[in-house]
Coordinates of C-alpha atoms in Angstrom, one line a residue:
X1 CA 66.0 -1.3 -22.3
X2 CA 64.7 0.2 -25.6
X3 CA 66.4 -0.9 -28.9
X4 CA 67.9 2.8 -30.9
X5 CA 70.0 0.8 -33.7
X6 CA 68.6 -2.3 -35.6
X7 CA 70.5 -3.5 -38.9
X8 CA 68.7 -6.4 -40.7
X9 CA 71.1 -8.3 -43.0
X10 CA 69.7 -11.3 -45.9
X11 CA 66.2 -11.0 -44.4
X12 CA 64.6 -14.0 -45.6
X13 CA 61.3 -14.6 -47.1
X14 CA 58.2 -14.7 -44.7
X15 CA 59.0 -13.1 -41.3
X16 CA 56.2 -10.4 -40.1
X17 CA 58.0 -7.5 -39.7
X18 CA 55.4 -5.9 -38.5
X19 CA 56.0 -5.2 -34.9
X20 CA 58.8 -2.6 -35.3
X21 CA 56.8 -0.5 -35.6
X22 CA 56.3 -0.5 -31.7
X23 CA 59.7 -0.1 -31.5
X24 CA 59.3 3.6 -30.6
X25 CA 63.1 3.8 -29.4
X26 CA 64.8 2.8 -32.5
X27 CA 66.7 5.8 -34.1
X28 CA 68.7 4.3 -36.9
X29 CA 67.5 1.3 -39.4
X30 CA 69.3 -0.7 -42.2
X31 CA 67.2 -3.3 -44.0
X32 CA 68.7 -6.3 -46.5
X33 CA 66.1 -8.2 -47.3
X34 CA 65.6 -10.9 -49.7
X35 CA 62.1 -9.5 -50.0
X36 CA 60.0 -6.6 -51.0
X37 CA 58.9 -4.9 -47.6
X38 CA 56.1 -2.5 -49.6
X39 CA 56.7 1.0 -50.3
X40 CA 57.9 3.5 -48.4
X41 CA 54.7 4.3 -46.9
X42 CA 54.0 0.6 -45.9
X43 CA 57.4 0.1 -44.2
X44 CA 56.7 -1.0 -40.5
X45 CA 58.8 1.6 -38.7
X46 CA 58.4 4.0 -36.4
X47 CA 58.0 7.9 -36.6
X48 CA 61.1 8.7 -34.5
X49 CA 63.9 7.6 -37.1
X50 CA 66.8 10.0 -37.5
X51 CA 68.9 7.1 -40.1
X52 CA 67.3 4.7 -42.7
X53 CA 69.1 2.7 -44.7
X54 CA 67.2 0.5 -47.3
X55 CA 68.9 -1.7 -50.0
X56 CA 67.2 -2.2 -53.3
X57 CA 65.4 -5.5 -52.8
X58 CA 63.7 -3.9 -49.7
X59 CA 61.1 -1.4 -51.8
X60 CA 58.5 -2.3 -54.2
X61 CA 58.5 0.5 -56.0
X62 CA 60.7 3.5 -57.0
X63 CA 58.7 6.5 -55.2
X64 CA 59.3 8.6 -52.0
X65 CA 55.6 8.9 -51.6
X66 CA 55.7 8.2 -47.4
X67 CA 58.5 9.5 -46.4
X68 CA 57.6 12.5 -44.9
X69 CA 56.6 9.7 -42.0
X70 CA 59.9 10.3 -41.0
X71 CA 60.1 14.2 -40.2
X72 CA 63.0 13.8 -38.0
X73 CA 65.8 11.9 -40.8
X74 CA 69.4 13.3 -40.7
X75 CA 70.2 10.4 -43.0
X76 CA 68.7 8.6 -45.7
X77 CA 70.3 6.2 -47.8
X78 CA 67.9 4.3 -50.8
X79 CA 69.9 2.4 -53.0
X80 CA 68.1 0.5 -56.0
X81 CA 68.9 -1.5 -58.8
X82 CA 69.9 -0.3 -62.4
X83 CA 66.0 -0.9 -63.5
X84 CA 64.6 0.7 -60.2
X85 CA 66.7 3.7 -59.9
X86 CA 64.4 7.1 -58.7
X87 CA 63.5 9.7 -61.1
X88 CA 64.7 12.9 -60.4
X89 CA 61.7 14.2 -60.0
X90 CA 61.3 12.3 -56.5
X91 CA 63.2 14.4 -54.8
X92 CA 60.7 17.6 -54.4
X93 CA 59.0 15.2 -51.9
X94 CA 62.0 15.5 -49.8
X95 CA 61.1 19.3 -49.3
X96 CA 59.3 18.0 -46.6
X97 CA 62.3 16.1 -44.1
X98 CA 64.0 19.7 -42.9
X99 CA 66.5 18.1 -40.9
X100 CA 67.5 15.8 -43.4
X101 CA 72.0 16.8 -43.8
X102 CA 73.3 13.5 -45.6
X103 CA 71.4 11.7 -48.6
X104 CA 72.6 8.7 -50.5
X105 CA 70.5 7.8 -53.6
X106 CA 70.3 6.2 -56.9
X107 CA 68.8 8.6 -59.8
X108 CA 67.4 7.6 -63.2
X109 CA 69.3 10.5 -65.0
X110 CA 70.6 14.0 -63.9
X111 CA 71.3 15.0 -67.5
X112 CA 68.0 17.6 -67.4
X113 CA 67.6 18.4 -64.0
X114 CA 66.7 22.3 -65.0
X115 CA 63.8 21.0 -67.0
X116 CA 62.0 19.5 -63.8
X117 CA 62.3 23.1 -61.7
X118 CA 62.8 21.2 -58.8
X119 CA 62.7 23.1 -55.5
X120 CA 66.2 23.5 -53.9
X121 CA 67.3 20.9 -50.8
X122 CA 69.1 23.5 -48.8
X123 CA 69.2 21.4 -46.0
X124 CA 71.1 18.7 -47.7
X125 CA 75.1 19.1 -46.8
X126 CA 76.1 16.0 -48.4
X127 CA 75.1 13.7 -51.0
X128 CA 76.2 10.6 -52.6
X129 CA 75.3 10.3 -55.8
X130 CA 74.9 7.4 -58.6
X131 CA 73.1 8.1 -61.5
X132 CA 73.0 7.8 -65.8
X133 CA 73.3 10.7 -67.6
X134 CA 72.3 11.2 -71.5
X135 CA 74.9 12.9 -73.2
X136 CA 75.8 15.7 -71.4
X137 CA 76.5 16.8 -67.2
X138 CA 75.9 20.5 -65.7
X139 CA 76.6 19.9 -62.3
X140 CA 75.7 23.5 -62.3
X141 CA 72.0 22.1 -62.1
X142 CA 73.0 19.6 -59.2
X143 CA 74.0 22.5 -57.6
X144 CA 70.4 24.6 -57.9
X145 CA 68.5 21.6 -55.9
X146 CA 71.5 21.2 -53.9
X147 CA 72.8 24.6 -52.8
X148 CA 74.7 23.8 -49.6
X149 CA 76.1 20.7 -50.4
X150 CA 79.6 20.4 -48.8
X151 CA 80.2 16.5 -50.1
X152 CA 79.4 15.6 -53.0
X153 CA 80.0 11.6 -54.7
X154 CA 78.7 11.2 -58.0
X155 CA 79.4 8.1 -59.4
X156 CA 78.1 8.5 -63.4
X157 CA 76.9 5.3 -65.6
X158 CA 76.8 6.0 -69.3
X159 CA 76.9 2.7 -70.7
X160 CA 73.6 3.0 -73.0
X161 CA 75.2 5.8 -74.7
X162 CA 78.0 7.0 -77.4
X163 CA 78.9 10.7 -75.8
X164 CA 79.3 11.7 -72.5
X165 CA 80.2 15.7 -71.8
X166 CA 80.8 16.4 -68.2
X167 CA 81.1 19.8 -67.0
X168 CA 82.7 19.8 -63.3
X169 CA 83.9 23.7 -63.8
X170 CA 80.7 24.3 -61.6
X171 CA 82.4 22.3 -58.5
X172 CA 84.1 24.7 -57.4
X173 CA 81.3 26.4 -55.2
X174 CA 81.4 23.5 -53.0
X175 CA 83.6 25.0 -50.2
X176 CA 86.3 22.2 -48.2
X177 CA 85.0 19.1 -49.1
X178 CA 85.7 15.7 -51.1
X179 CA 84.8 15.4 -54.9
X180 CA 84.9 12.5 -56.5
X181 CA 83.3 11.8 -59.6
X182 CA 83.4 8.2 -61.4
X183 CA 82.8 7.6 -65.1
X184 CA 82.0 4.1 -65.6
X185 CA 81.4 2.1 -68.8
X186 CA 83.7 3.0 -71.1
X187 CA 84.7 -0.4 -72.4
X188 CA 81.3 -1.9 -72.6
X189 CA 80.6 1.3 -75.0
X190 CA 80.9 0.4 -78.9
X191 CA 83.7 0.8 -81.3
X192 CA 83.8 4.9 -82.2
X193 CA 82.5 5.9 -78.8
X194 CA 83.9 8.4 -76.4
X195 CA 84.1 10.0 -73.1
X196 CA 84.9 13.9 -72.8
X197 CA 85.9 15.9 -69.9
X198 CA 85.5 20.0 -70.9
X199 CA 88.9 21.6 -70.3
X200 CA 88.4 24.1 -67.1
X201 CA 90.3 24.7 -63.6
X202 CA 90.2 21.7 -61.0
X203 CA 87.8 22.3 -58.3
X204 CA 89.2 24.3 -55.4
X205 CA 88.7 21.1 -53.0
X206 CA 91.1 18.1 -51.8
X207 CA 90.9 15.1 -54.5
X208 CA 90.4 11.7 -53.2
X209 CA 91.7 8.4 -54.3
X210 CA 93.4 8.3 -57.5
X211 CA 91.9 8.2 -60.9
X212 CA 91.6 4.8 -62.9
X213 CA 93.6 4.3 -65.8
X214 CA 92.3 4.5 -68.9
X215 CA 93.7 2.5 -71.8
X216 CA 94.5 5.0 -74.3
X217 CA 94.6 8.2 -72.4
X218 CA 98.1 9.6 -71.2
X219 CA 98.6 10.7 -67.8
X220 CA 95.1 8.6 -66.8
X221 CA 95.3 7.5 -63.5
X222 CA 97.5 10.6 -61.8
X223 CA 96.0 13.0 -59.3
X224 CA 96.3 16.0 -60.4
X225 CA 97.4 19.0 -58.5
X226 CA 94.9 21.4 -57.1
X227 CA 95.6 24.1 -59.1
X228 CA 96.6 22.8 -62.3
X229 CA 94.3 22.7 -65.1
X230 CA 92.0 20.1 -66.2
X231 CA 93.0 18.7 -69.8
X232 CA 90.5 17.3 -72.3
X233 CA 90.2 13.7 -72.0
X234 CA 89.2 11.8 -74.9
X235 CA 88.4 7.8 -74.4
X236 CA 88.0 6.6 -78.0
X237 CA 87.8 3.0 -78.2
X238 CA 89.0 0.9 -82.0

C-alpha cells in the first residue's frame, strides 16, 4: 500500500526527513515544522506531487528557485511570515508548473506589479492572496499576471503606512466567483492616517461574509447589494 496524502503537523527538531523522497506514491503534502527543511529545491519530496502545502517555518529562504521539481502541482500553498513574505517578482518562476489552477501565497508588496513585467499565470484559476501594499492598489495589475483567475482572496496589510488607495473597479472581469478583500491595520496606523476606497460600481460577483465595522465609518460592516454603488470610505483616526 503506497502512501498518496501525508500531513506533517509541529515537526520537531532533528528527524531525517529524508526518505520521503522514496515515497514515489505521495500526491499531496502539508509540512508544520518547527524547523527549517532547506529551500525549496532541497525539500525531500518526490517528483509526482500534485498539492504542497508548506507553512512558514518550513523554508529557509523566500525564493521559488526549485519548484519547477514539481511539474505536475494543481495546488500550491506557501505561506511565510511578515519578514519572509515572497517578492513579487518570484512568481515568473511559476511559468514553469502548467497545471498549476489554485495558488495560495504571501507577497512582499503588489503596489507595482506593472513595473516588474511579469509574464501572465494563465493557468492559475484561483488565488489567495495576502500581501502589503505602499500607497496605492490596481488590481488591474493582479489581473495582467493573473488573467483567468476565477477566485480571488486578497487579504491587504498596510500597517507601515499613512495612505492606502484601493482600486477594486477592475474586479469586475473576474466572472462567477467570490471576492473578498480585507484591509487590515487601521488602528495600529497613527493619529491623521487613513484608508480610502475609490468610489466605482461593486464587482459583478457574489460578496462573502460581511464587512468589519469600522469605528467612525457609517454603514461599515453592511453587505452591500450587488448592484449598488461603492461609496468612498474614509477611516480617519483622532
Amino acid at each position: 500500500m503506497s502512501i498518496e496524502h501525508l500531513q506533517l503537523e509541529m515537526m520537531p527538531v532533528g528527524p531525517d526527513m529524508s526518505p520521503l523522497a522514496e515515497l514515489q506514491g505521495l500526491r499531496s503534502v502539508s509540512v508544520n515544522s518547527r524547523q527549517a527543511w532547506g529551500a525549496l529545491r532541497d525539500l525531500p519530496l518526490p517528483s509526482g506531487l500534485q498539492a504542497l502545502t508548506l507553512v512558514p517555518s518550513t523554508l529557509s529562504t523566500s525564493s521559488l528557485d526549485g519548484i519547477e521539481r514539481w511539474p505536475g502541482l494543481t495546488k500550491l500553498h506557501l505561506a511565510a511570515d511578515t519578514d519572509s513574505r515572497f517578492v513579487p517578482d518570484e512568481l515568473r518562476k511559476l511559468v514553469a508548473l502548467h497545471e498549476l489552477n489554485e495558488l495560495d501565497i504571501d507577497l512582499a508588496q503588489i503596489s507595482r506589479l506593472a513595473e516588474l513585467r511579469l509574464p501572465p499565470l494563465p493557468q492559475i484559476q484561483s488565488l489567495h492572496l495576502r500581501a502589503e501594499v505602499r500607497s496605492r492598489i490596481d488590481f488591474s495589475e493582479l489581473l495582467e499576471v493573473f488573467p483567468n483567475l476565477r477566485t480571488l482572496s486578497a487579504q491587504i496589510d498596510h500597517r507601515s503606512f499613512t495612505t492606502l488607495d484601493a482600486d477594486v473597479s477592475a474586479l469586475r472581469a473576474v466572472p462567477a466567483s467570490s471576492v473578498t478583500i480585507h484591509l487590515a491595520g487601521e488602528k495600529e496606523l497613527p493619529s491623521g492616517s487613513k484608508v480610502k476606497i475609490h468610489d466605482q460600481r461593486a464587482p459583478r460577483v457574489p460578496l462573502t461574509g460581511k464587512p468589519p465595522v469600522q469605528e467612525g465609518v457609517p454603514g461599515s460592516g453592511i453587505r452591500p447589494h450587488p448592484g449598488a454603488w461603492f461609496r468612498s470610505v474614509l477611516y480617519r483616526r483622532s
